[in-house]
């Protein structure tokens, strides 16, 4: 969370998906997006840091959405609200500053998963890689230390380190010799698709790729073979690998779009109109009406606004009709966005999106969405 705080907005309208894509394109970080049920129009609740509030409002305005501020949270909002109560501010700020500083250090370490190793030996190995009490909480550094544990002790295959508040939990996975464990417990982690590695967390096994590497579908990411010169050790690899993955989605429309067109069948009927409302019989389910030149009335029209007219009804059926470029572009864009929403994994986060438009010699309009997402690509094998 930004120290300046966060703002919760309620956004309503019919272009919410376009708004979310716009935020991803412009780098506006949305901390949460929740659907609001029971509203007359589609509505979502969005939380973002204060620094992104103005760009978010501009994006919502460009998408013609209604925006309502529901809540403001953060230290600066609290200070602004109570800035005149100096004694309260001093008594409140001092403990907050002290707790904030103290919360950035590890006060307790809980080691789990020990069967062969003794707690004393495990503590010694942890201290060798720099894991000790009162160390600063740096998640990137802690993840790097967890990968170095197996290098300092052959009896450790890997470790999962989690931090909750000021307590660190180290869940150690001990290495098992294949003589004591069947081959069915050995596995590797492979790439599910092509991508560029952004983050790799190794819980057990050895990472064979690093951040920035380009991998293809099926490439080895984490190996379960952690054998040394003295001992053969094969374990079940485990970990998470995030990568930037490229996707392309297409939408085509034209040169004609589905529409109701005249089938060629017609009927001539008499239409009775009263105060602008009319009635005529027809055997057609859907039709267009055209007034004939013959319009007549009777003596009642002198006293009442009644008119009788001869009309021709043209039956309408499903067909295709030539469309303007703007309508073709809008239809093709909607198809491409729909393909994107259904084609992307649910856990994928859009990093960037570009749109390219092409007009074919046949008159078709093609919209190409090139999307870069960050997603989990590790699969066991």
mmCIF file of C-alpha atoms in Angstrom:
data_model
loop_
_atom_site.group_PDB
_atom_site.id
_atom_site.type_symbol
_atom_site.label_atom_id
_atom_site.label_comp_id
_atom_site.label_asym_id
_atom_site.label_seq_id
_atom_site.Cartn_x
_atom_site.Cartn_y
_atom_site.Cartn_z
ATOM 1 C CA UNK A 1 0.000 0.000 0.000
ATOM 2 C CA UNK A 2 1.223 3.501 -0.758
ATOM 3 C CA UNK A 3 1.995 5.623 2.317
ATOM 4 C CA UNK A 4 -0.292 8.287 0.894
ATOM 5 C CA UNK A 5 -3.242 5.898 1.320
ATOM 6 C CA UNK A 6 -5.847 4.462 -0.988
ATOM 7 C CA UNK A 7 -9.262 5.380 -2.376
ATOM 8 C CA UNK A 8 -12.240 3.101 -2.984
ATOM 9 C CA UNK A 9 -14.403 4.067 -5.983
ATOM 10 C CA UNK A 10 -17.792 2.786 -7.103
ATOM 11 C CA UNK A 11 -17.875 2.754 -10.914
ATOM 12 C CA UNK A 12 -21.079 2.224 -12.907
ATOM 13 C CA UNK A 13 -21.740 1.959 -16.625
ATOM 14 C CA UNK A 14 -21.714 -0.353 -19.608
ATOM 15 C CA UNK A 15 -18.010 -0.067 -20.523
ATOM 16 C CA UNK A 16 -16.432 -1.544 -17.379
ATOM 17 C CA UNK A 17 -14.371 -4.164 -19.262
ATOM 18 C CA UNK A 18 -13.036 -1.417 -21.535
ATOM 19 C CA UNK A 19 -12.194 0.646 -18.425
ATOM 20 C CA UNK A 20 -10.228 -2.247 -16.824
ATOM 21 C CA UNK A 21 -8.273 -2.748 -20.060
ATOM 22 C CA UNK A 22 -7.572 0.989 -20.230
ATOM 23 C CA UNK A 23 -6.185 0.924 -16.651
ATOM 24 C CA UNK A 24 -3.908 -2.008 -17.533
ATOM 25 C CA UNK A 25 -2.671 -0.173 -20.628
ATOM 26 C CA UNK A 26 -1.978 3.094 -18.755
ATOM 27 C CA UNK A 27 -0.284 1.372 -15.787
ATOM 28 C CA UNK A 28 -3.032 2.228 -13.279
ATOM 29 C CA UNK A 29 -2.708 -0.434 -10.569
ATOM 30 C CA UNK A 30 -6.087 -1.691 -9.340
ATOM 31 C CA UNK A 31 -5.663 -3.406 -5.973
ATOM 32 C CA UNK A 32 -9.103 -5.021 -6.123
ATOM 33 C CA UNK A 33 -12.087 -5.123 -8.477
ATOM 34 C CA UNK A 34 -15.334 -6.463 -6.992
ATOM 35 C CA UNK A 35 -18.712 -6.706 -8.687
ATOM 36 C CA UNK A 36 -21.579 -4.898 -6.929
ATOM 37 C CA UNK A 37 -24.778 -6.926 -7.213
ATOM 38 C CA UNK A 38 -28.260 -5.453 -7.116
ATOM 39 C CA UNK A 39 -27.486 -2.248 -9.043
ATOM 40 C CA UNK A 40 -29.607 -1.078 -11.956
ATOM 41 C CA UNK A 41 -26.496 -0.744 -14.114
ATOM 42 C CA UNK A 42 -23.313 -2.892 -14.101
ATOM 43 C CA UNK A 43 -21.224 -1.652 -11.165
ATOM 44 C CA UNK A 44 -17.879 -2.536 -9.592
ATOM 45 C CA UNK A 45 -15.970 -1.459 -6.515
ATOM 46 C CA UNK A 46 -12.349 -0.520 -7.290
ATOM 47 C CA UNK A 47 -9.535 0.231 -4.837
ATOM 48 C CA UNK A 48 -6.347 2.002 -5.933
ATOM 49 C CA UNK A 49 -3.498 3.984 -4.399
ATOM 50 C CA UNK A 50 -3.971 7.754 -4.120
ATOM 51 C CA UNK A 51 -1.309 8.439 -6.762
ATOM 52 C CA UNK A 52 -3.457 6.644 -9.370
ATOM 53 C CA UNK A 53 -6.743 8.347 -8.384
ATOM 54 C CA UNK A 54 -6.604 11.163 -10.962
ATOM 55 C CA UNK A 55 -5.563 8.928 -13.894
ATOM 56 C CA UNK A 56 -8.351 6.522 -12.888
ATOM 57 C CA UNK A 57 -10.945 9.310 -12.926
ATOM 58 C CA UNK A 58 -9.752 10.386 -16.384
ATOM 59 C CA UNK A 59 -9.939 6.811 -17.690
ATOM 60 C CA UNK A 60 -13.459 6.404 -16.264
ATOM 61 C CA UNK A 61 -14.517 9.692 -17.881
ATOM 62 C CA UNK A 62 -13.150 8.648 -21.263
ATOM 63 C CA UNK A 63 -15.150 5.396 -20.976
ATOM 64 C CA UNK A 64 -18.304 7.380 -20.018
ATOM 65 C CA UNK A 65 -18.658 5.773 -16.597
ATOM 66 C CA UNK A 66 -20.126 7.205 -13.422
ATOM 67 C CA UNK A 67 -17.698 7.419 -10.484
ATOM 68 C CA UNK A 68 -18.503 7.781 -6.793
ATOM 69 C CA UNK A 69 -15.904 7.904 -4.005
ATOM 70 C CA UNK A 70 -16.960 5.438 -1.294
ATOM 71 C CA UNK A 71 -14.021 5.534 1.116
ATOM 72 C CA UNK A 72 -10.600 7.078 1.725
ATOM 73 C CA UNK A 73 -8.018 5.141 3.712
ATOM 74 C CA UNK A 74 -4.464 5.897 4.797
ATOM 75 C CA UNK A 75 -2.208 7.807 7.140
ATOM 76 C CA UNK A 76 -2.291 11.084 5.227
ATOM 77 C CA UNK A 77 -6.106 11.140 5.150
ATOM 78 C CA UNK A 78 -6.175 10.564 8.913
ATOM 79 C CA UNK A 79 -3.629 13.339 9.502
ATOM 80 C CA UNK A 80 -5.567 15.752 7.287
ATOM 81 C CA UNK A 81 -8.787 15.008 9.160
ATOM 82 C CA UNK A 82 -7.293 15.512 12.644
ATOM 83 C CA UNK A 83 -4.519 18.012 11.862
ATOM 84 C CA UNK A 84 -5.888 20.586 14.328
ATOM 85 C CA UNK A 85 -5.771 18.153 17.262
ATOM 86 C CA UNK A 86 -2.020 18.330 17.874
ATOM 87 C CA UNK A 87 -1.892 16.350 21.125
ATOM 88 C CA UNK A 88 -3.857 13.499 19.558
ATOM 89 C CA UNK A 89 -1.606 13.541 16.509
ATOM 90 C CA UNK A 90 1.580 13.304 18.606
ATOM 91 C CA UNK A 91 0.193 10.540 20.856
ATOM 92 C CA UNK A 92 -0.961 8.616 17.789
ATOM 93 C CA UNK A 93 1.997 9.144 15.486
ATOM 94 C CA UNK A 94 4.761 8.091 17.922
ATOM 95 C CA UNK A 95 3.393 4.542 18.531
ATOM 96 C CA UNK A 96 2.549 4.164 14.840
ATOM 97 C CA UNK A 97 6.095 5.132 13.800
ATOM 98 C CA UNK A 98 7.651 2.789 16.368
ATOM 99 C CA UNK A 99 5.388 -0.126 15.415
ATOM 100 C CA UNK A 100 6.039 0.500 11.728
ATOM 101 C CA UNK A 101 9.804 0.362 12.268
ATOM 102 C CA UNK A 102 9.649 -2.719 14.517
ATOM 103 C CA UNK A 103 7.312 -4.539 12.115
ATOM 104 C CA UNK A 104 9.982 -4.449 9.424
ATOM 105 C CA UNK A 105 12.160 -6.936 11.329
ATOM 106 C CA UNK A 106 11.821 -10.666 12.086
ATOM 107 C CA UNK A 107 11.254 -11.324 15.794
ATOM 108 C CA UNK A 108 10.366 -15.035 15.784
ATOM 109 C CA UNK A 109 11.535 -17.936 13.602
ATOM 110 C CA UNK A 110 9.580 -21.212 13.517
ATOM 111 C CA UNK A 111 11.350 -24.122 11.780
ATOM 112 C CA UNK A 112 9.103 -26.966 10.560
ATOM 113 C CA UNK A 113 9.505 -30.188 8.583
ATOM 114 C CA UNK A 114 12.510 -31.587 10.476
ATOM 115 C CA UNK A 115 12.796 -35.390 10.580
ATOM 116 C CA UNK A 116 16.479 -36.218 10.083
ATOM 117 C CA UNK A 117 18.104 -32.861 10.792
ATOM 118 C CA UNK A 118 18.292 -31.649 14.390
ATOM 119 C CA UNK A 119 16.950 -28.190 15.313
ATOM 120 C CA UNK A 120 20.495 -27.109 16.202
ATOM 121 C CA UNK A 121 21.821 -28.147 12.780
ATOM 122 C CA UNK A 122 18.895 -26.455 11.018
ATOM 123 C CA UNK A 123 19.498 -23.242 12.979
ATOM 124 C CA UNK A 124 23.173 -23.348 12.043
ATOM 125 C CA UNK A 125 22.347 -23.746 8.327
ATOM 126 C CA UNK A 126 19.817 -20.889 8.461
ATOM 127 C CA UNK A 127 22.373 -18.584 10.048
ATOM 128 C CA UNK A 128 24.934 -19.539 7.385
ATOM 129 C CA UNK A 129 22.663 -18.145 4.654
ATOM 130 C CA UNK A 130 21.748 -15.080 6.735
ATOM 131 C CA UNK A 131 18.378 -16.078 8.197
ATOM 132 C CA UNK A 132 18.311 -15.009 11.851
ATOM 133 C CA UNK A 133 16.212 -13.083 14.334
ATOM 134 C CA UNK A 134 16.006 -9.282 14.025
ATOM 135 C CA UNK A 135 16.873 -9.417 10.317
ATOM 136 C CA UNK A 136 15.065 -6.907 8.058
ATOM 137 C CA UNK A 137 12.061 -8.275 6.172
ATOM 138 C CA UNK A 138 13.126 -8.215 2.516
ATOM 139 C CA UNK A 139 11.007 -10.720 0.602
ATOM 140 C CA UNK A 140 13.248 -10.772 -2.460
ATOM 141 C CA UNK A 141 16.303 -11.432 -0.288
ATOM 142 C CA UNK A 142 14.434 -14.071 1.726
ATOM 143 C CA UNK A 143 13.408 -15.903 -1.466
ATOM 144 C CA UNK A 144 17.029 -15.890 -2.589
ATOM 145 C CA UNK A 145 18.129 -17.282 0.795
ATOM 146 C CA UNK A 146 15.589 -20.124 0.561
ATOM 147 C CA UNK A 147 17.181 -21.206 -2.746
ATOM 148 C CA UNK A 148 20.655 -21.181 -1.167
ATOM 149 C CA UNK A 149 19.749 -23.547 1.673
ATOM 150 C CA UNK A 150 20.268 -26.695 -0.458
ATOM 151 C CA UNK A 151 23.767 -25.464 -1.414
ATOM 152 C CA UNK A 152 24.842 -25.192 2.218
ATOM 153 C CA UNK A 153 23.403 -28.525 3.345
ATOM 154 C CA UNK A 154 22.931 -31.605 1.133
ATOM 155 C CA UNK A 155 20.295 -32.870 3.540
ATOM 156 C CA UNK A 156 17.995 -29.988 2.560
ATOM 157 C CA UNK A 157 16.214 -30.230 -0.796
ATOM 158 C CA UNK A 158 14.478 -26.881 -0.467
ATOM 159 C CA UNK A 159 12.449 -24.683 1.842
ATOM 160 C CA UNK A 160 9.310 -22.556 1.791
ATOM 161 C CA UNK A 161 9.730 -19.367 3.813
ATOM 162 C CA UNK A 162 6.701 -17.283 4.718
ATOM 163 C CA UNK A 163 6.469 -14.146 6.824
ATOM 164 C CA UNK A 164 3.345 -13.253 8.785
ATOM 165 C CA UNK A 165 3.827 -9.986 10.624
ATOM 166 C CA UNK A 166 7.058 -10.349 12.610
ATOM 167 C CA UNK A 167 7.012 -14.160 12.581
ATOM 168 C CA UNK A 168 8.950 -16.140 9.977
ATOM 169 C CA UNK A 169 7.995 -19.756 9.263
ATOM 170 C CA UNK A 170 10.638 -21.920 7.581
ATOM 171 C CA UNK A 171 9.176 -25.167 6.227
ATOM 172 C CA UNK A 172 12.171 -27.335 5.310
ATOM 173 C CA UNK A 173 11.921 -30.190 2.825
ATOM 174 C CA UNK A 174 14.629 -32.711 3.573
ATOM 175 C CA UNK A 175 16.407 -34.519 0.747
ATOM 176 C CA UNK A 176 15.659 -38.228 0.498
ATOM 177 C CA UNK A 177 17.990 -40.760 -1.136
ATOM 178 C CA UNK A 178 16.268 -42.701 -3.934
ATOM 179 C CA UNK A 179 17.117 -45.917 -2.074
ATOM 180 C CA UNK A 180 14.636 -44.829 0.550
ATOM 181 C CA UNK A 181 12.112 -43.333 -1.863
ATOM 182 C CA UNK A 182 10.595 -44.735 -5.072
ATOM 183 C CA UNK A 183 11.149 -43.183 -8.505
ATOM 184 C CA UNK A 184 7.494 -42.131 -8.538
ATOM 185 C CA UNK A 185 8.440 -39.358 -6.098
ATOM 186 C CA UNK A 186 10.828 -37.804 -8.653
ATOM 187 C CA UNK A 187 9.545 -35.097 -10.979
ATOM 188 C CA UNK A 188 10.567 -31.912 -12.758
ATOM 189 C CA UNK A 189 8.808 -28.621 -13.492
ATOM 190 C CA UNK A 190 8.365 -27.616 -17.148
ATOM 191 C CA UNK A 191 7.084 -24.551 -19.019
ATOM 192 C CA UNK A 192 3.409 -24.671 -19.982
ATOM 193 C CA UNK A 193 3.894 -22.157 -22.824
ATOM 194 C CA UNK A 194 6.398 -19.724 -24.349
ATOM 195 C CA UNK A 195 7.359 -16.723 -22.266
ATOM 196 C CA UNK A 196 9.983 -14.475 -20.666
ATOM 197 C CA UNK A 197 10.774 -15.391 -17.043
ATOM 198 C CA UNK A 198 9.917 -12.628 -14.552
ATOM 199 C CA UNK A 199 10.075 -14.435 -11.217
ATOM 200 C CA UNK A 200 11.019 -17.943 -10.091
ATOM 201 C CA UNK A 201 10.435 -19.324 -6.587
ATOM 202 C CA UNK A 202 11.965 -22.734 -5.921
ATOM 203 C CA UNK A 203 10.399 -24.636 -3.035
ATOM 204 C CA UNK A 204 12.271 -27.876 -3.760
ATOM 205 C CA UNK A 205 14.726 -28.788 -6.489
ATOM 206 C CA UNK A 206 17.136 -26.640 -8.500
ATOM 207 C CA UNK A 207 16.137 -23.811 -10.842
ATOM 208 C CA UNK A 208 17.739 -24.149 -14.285
ATOM 209 C CA UNK A 209 16.498 -20.779 -15.559
ATOM 210 C CA UNK A 210 16.737 -17.245 -14.255
ATOM 211 C CA UNK A 211 14.831 -13.982 -14.562
ATOM 212 C CA UNK A 212 14.947 -12.590 -18.102
ATOM 213 C CA UNK A 213 15.425 -15.966 -19.799
ATOM 214 C CA UNK A 214 13.247 -16.769 -22.840
ATOM 215 C CA UNK A 215 11.692 -20.225 -22.578
ATOM 216 C CA UNK A 216 9.666 -22.353 -24.981
ATOM 217 C CA UNK A 217 6.762 -24.628 -24.193
ATOM 218 C CA UNK A 218 8.113 -27.825 -22.616
ATOM 219 C CA UNK A 219 11.461 -26.358 -21.477
ATOM 220 C CA UNK A 220 12.794 -27.530 -18.099
ATOM 221 C CA UNK A 221 12.398 -24.863 -15.398
ATOM 222 C CA UNK A 222 13.056 -26.607 -12.066
ATOM 223 C CA UNK A 223 14.910 -29.920 -11.844
ATOM 224 C CA UNK A 224 14.210 -32.500 -9.159
ATOM 225 C CA UNK A 225 17.688 -33.972 -9.568
ATOM 226 C CA UNK A 226 19.865 -32.347 -6.884
ATOM 227 C CA UNK A 227 22.535 -35.036 -6.856
ATOM 228 C CA UNK A 228 26.068 -34.217 -5.707
ATOM 229 C CA UNK A 229 29.374 -35.839 -6.543
ATOM 230 C CA UNK A 230 29.040 -38.051 -3.464
ATOM 231 C CA UNK A 231 25.338 -38.858 -3.457
ATOM 232 C CA UNK A 232 22.446 -39.331 -5.895
ATOM 233 C CA UNK A 233 19.383 -37.368 -4.739
ATOM 234 C CA UNK A 234 16.189 -37.266 -6.799
ATOM 235 C CA UNK A 235 13.159 -35.492 -5.355
ATOM 236 C CA UNK A 236 9.849 -34.040 -6.426
ATOM 237 C CA UNK A 237 10.455 -30.542 -7.785
ATOM 238 C CA UNK A 238 8.129 -27.811 -6.578
ATOM 239 C CA UNK A 239 7.949 -24.089 -7.181
ATOM 240 C CA UNK A 240 6.269 -21.198 -8.964
ATOM 241 C CA UNK A 241 7.402 -19.492 -12.145
ATOM 242 C CA UNK A 242 5.880 -16.262 -13.433
ATOM 243 C CA UNK A 243 6.532 -15.096 -16.973
ATOM 244 C CA UNK A 244 5.394 -12.534 -19.517
ATOM 245 C CA UNK A 245 3.369 -14.372 -22.156
ATOM 246 C CA UNK A 246 2.294 -12.964 -25.533
ATOM 247 C CA UNK A 247 -1.250 -13.527 -26.802
ATOM 248 C CA UNK A 248 -2.933 -12.435 -30.039
ATOM 249 C CA UNK A 249 -6.694 -12.203 -30.520
ATOM 250 C CA UNK A 250 -8.594 -11.427 -33.724
ATOM 251 C CA UNK A 251 -11.980 -9.985 -34.542
ATOM 252 C CA UNK A 252 -13.399 -9.681 -38.073
ATOM 253 C CA UNK A 253 -16.527 -8.038 -39.425
ATOM 254 C CA UNK A 254 -17.942 -7.247 -42.842
ATOM 255 C CA UNK A 255 -18.321 -6.267 -45.467
ATOM 256 C CA UNK A 256 -21.984 -6.923 -44.535
ATOM 257 C CA UNK A 257 -23.406 -7.405 -41.061
ATOM 258 C CA UNK A 258 -26.387 -9.497 -39.909
ATOM 259 C CA UNK A 259 -29.556 -7.426 -40.129
ATOM 260 C CA UNK A 260 -33.281 -7.611 -40.812
ATOM 261 C CA UNK A 261 -33.878 -7.219 -44.573
ATOM 262 C CA UNK A 262 -36.952 -7.315 -46.778
ATOM 263 C CA UNK A 263 -37.842 -10.825 -47.911
ATOM 264 C CA UNK A 264 -39.799 -9.671 -50.981
ATOM 265 C CA UNK A 265 -43.273 -10.459 -49.606
ATOM 266 C CA UNK A 266 -45.695 -7.539 -49.230
ATOM 267 C CA UNK A 267 -49.239 -6.852 -48.058
ATOM 268 C CA UNK A 268 -51.497 -3.838 -48.589
ATOM 269 C CA UNK A 269 -53.620 -3.016 -45.541
ATOM 270 C CA UNK A 270 -55.845 -0.261 -44.213
ATOM 271 C CA UNK A 271 -54.407 1.447 -41.132
ATOM 272 C CA UNK A 272 -56.626 3.148 -38.543
ATOM 273 C CA UNK A 273 -54.865 5.913 -36.590
ATOM 274 C CA UNK A 274 -56.075 7.694 -33.465
ATOM 275 C CA UNK A 275 -53.939 10.344 -31.664
ATOM 276 C CA UNK A 276 -50.818 9.015 -33.401
ATOM 277 C CA UNK A 277 -51.496 5.356 -32.497
ATOM 278 C CA UNK A 278 -52.272 3.023 -35.371
ATOM 279 C CA UNK A 279 -53.566 -0.493 -35.925
ATOM 280 C CA UNK A 280 -53.533 -2.739 -38.956
ATOM 281 C CA UNK A 281 -53.735 -6.487 -39.472
ATOM 282 C CA UNK A 282 -50.770 -8.440 -40.817
ATOM 283 C CA UNK A 283 -49.730 -12.060 -41.280
ATOM 284 C CA UNK A 284 -46.050 -11.076 -40.951
ATOM 285 C CA UNK A 285 -44.173 -11.498 -37.648
ATOM 286 C CA UNK A 286 -41.786 -8.607 -38.420
ATOM 287 C CA UNK A 287 -42.297 -5.995 -41.074
ATOM 288 C CA UNK A 288 -41.647 -2.460 -42.264
ATOM 289 C CA UNK A 289 -44.515 -0.115 -43.100
ATOM 290 C CA UNK A 290 -44.789 2.438 -45.893
ATOM 291 C CA UNK A 291 -47.699 4.825 -46.474
ATOM 292 C CA UNK A 292 -49.260 4.798 -49.906
ATOM 293 C CA UNK A 293 -50.312 7.962 -51.694
ATOM 294 C CA UNK A 294 -53.955 7.191 -50.976
ATOM 295 C CA UNK A 295 -54.924 8.683 -47.593
ATOM 296 C CA UNK A 296 -58.538 9.217 -46.787
ATOM 297 C CA UNK A 297 -60.788 9.989 -43.806
ATOM 298 C CA UNK A 298 -64.480 10.152 -43.108
ATOM 299 C CA UNK A 299 -66.876 12.602 -41.481
ATOM 300 C CA UNK A 300 -65.793 11.562 -37.995
ATOM 301 C CA UNK A 301 -62.400 13.175 -38.553
ATOM 302 C CA UNK A 302 -64.103 16.550 -38.200
ATOM 303 C CA UNK A 303 -64.933 15.774 -34.568
ATOM 304 C CA UNK A 304 -62.232 13.211 -33.699
ATOM 305 C CA UNK A 305 -58.547 12.938 -34.745
ATOM 306 C CA UNK A 306 -59.160 9.700 -36.624
ATOM 307 C CA UNK A 307 -57.453 8.890 -39.921
ATOM 308 C CA UNK A 308 -57.575 5.900 -42.218
ATOM 309 C CA UNK A 309 -54.674 5.265 -44.551
ATOM 310 C CA UNK A 310 -53.574 2.692 -47.062
ATOM 311 C CA UNK A 311 -50.174 1.179 -46.148
ATOM 312 C CA UNK A 312 -47.882 -1.417 -47.652
ATOM 313 C CA UNK A 313 -46.213 -3.896 -45.243
ATOM 314 C CA UNK A 314 -42.859 -5.432 -46.207
ATOM 315 C CA UNK A 315 -41.930 -8.691 -44.447
ATOM 316 C CA UNK A 316 -38.535 -8.689 -42.704
ATOM 317 C CA UNK A 317 -36.288 -11.754 -42.486
ATOM 318 C CA UNK A 318 -32.772 -12.484 -41.219
ATOM 319 C CA UNK A 319 -30.105 -11.492 -43.709
ATOM 320 C CA UNK A 320 -27.063 -9.289 -44.270
ATOM 321 C CA UNK A 321 -26.742 -5.602 -45.002
ATOM 322 C CA UNK A 322 -23.747 -3.488 -46.041
ATOM 323 C CA UNK A 323 -22.416 -1.458 -43.102
ATOM 324 C CA UNK A 324 -20.352 1.686 -42.690
ATOM 325 C CA UNK A 325 -16.687 1.460 -41.652
ATOM 326 C CA UNK A 326 -17.330 2.763 -38.127
ATOM 327 C CA UNK A 327 -19.940 0.063 -37.502
ATOM 328 C CA UNK A 328 -17.655 -2.643 -38.907
ATOM 329 C CA UNK A 329 -14.778 -1.412 -36.724
ATOM 330 C CA UNK A 330 -16.950 -1.402 -33.606
ATOM 331 C CA UNK A 331 -18.226 -4.929 -34.309
ATOM 332 C CA UNK A 332 -14.723 -6.296 -35.012
ATOM 333 C CA UNK A 333 -13.357 -4.668 -31.826
ATOM 334 C CA UNK A 334 -16.125 -6.198 -29.725
ATOM 335 C CA UNK A 335 -15.402 -9.646 -31.193
ATOM 336 C CA UNK A 336 -11.664 -9.313 -30.494
ATOM 337 C CA UNK A 337 -12.280 -8.198 -26.902
ATOM 338 C CA UNK A 338 -14.729 -11.055 -26.373
ATOM 339 C CA UNK A 339 -12.143 -13.527 -27.672
ATOM 340 C CA UNK A 340 -9.588 -11.995 -25.302
ATOM 341 C CA UNK A 341 -11.858 -12.297 -22.250
ATOM 342 C CA UNK A 342 -12.598 -15.962 -23.013
ATOM 343 C CA UNK A 343 -9.087 -16.856 -24.181
ATOM 344 C CA UNK A 344 -6.942 -15.506 -21.337
ATOM 345 C CA UNK A 345 -6.384 -17.632 -18.208
ATOM 346 C CA UNK A 346 -8.421 -16.371 -15.257
ATOM 347 C CA UNK A 347 -5.293 -15.705 -13.180
ATOM 348 C CA UNK A 348 -3.454 -13.824 -15.953
ATOM 349 C CA UNK A 349 -2.686 -10.134 -15.328
ATOM 350 C CA UNK A 350 -2.616 -7.867 -18.386
ATOM 351 C CA UNK A 351 0.681 -5.950 -18.566
ATOM 352 C CA UNK A 352 0.193 -4.237 -21.933
ATOM 353 C CA UNK A 353 -2.222 -4.252 -24.843
ATOM 354 C CA UNK A 354 -1.963 -2.816 -28.356
ATOM 355 C CA UNK A 355 -4.637 -2.674 -31.050
ATOM 356 C CA UNK A 356 -4.006 -2.924 -34.800
ATOM 357 C CA UNK A 357 -6.676 -2.445 -37.478
ATOM 358 C CA UNK A 358 -6.553 -3.794 -41.038
ATOM 359 C CA UNK A 359 -8.991 -3.406 -43.932
ATOM 360 C CA UNK A 360 -9.055 -6.395 -46.282
ATOM 361 C CA UNK A 361 -9.470 -6.103 -50.089
ATOM 362 C CA UNK A 362 -12.857 -7.799 -49.690
ATOM 363 C CA UNK A 363 -14.028 -4.948 -47.438
ATOM 364 C CA UNK A 364 -13.708 -6.871 -44.149
ATOM 365 C CA UNK A 365 -12.316 -5.013 -41.137
ATOM 366 C CA UNK A 366 -9.916 -6.990 -38.927
ATOM 367 C CA UNK A 367 -8.939 -5.896 -35.408
ATOM 368 C CA UNK A 368 -5.842 -7.501 -33.853
ATOM 369 C CA UNK A 369 -5.291 -7.304 -30.082
ATOM 370 C CA UNK A 370 -1.701 -8.013 -29.026
ATOM 371 C CA UNK A 371 -1.679 -8.655 -25.286
ATOM 372 C CA UNK A 372 1.241 -9.258 -22.903
ATOM 373 C CA UNK A 373 0.216 -10.953 -19.648
ATOM 374 C CA UNK A 374 2.003 -12.058 -16.504
ATOM 375 C CA UNK A 375 0.967 -15.568 -15.540
ATOM 376 C CA UNK A 376 2.055 -18.794 -13.888
ATOM 377 C CA UNK A 377 3.627 -21.152 -16.455
ATOM 378 C CA UNK A 378 5.040 -23.963 -14.267
ATOM 379 C CA UNK A 379 3.564 -27.437 -14.706
ATOM 380 C CA UNK A 380 4.753 -30.726 -13.255
ATOM 381 C CA UNK A 381 5.980 -33.578 -15.378
#
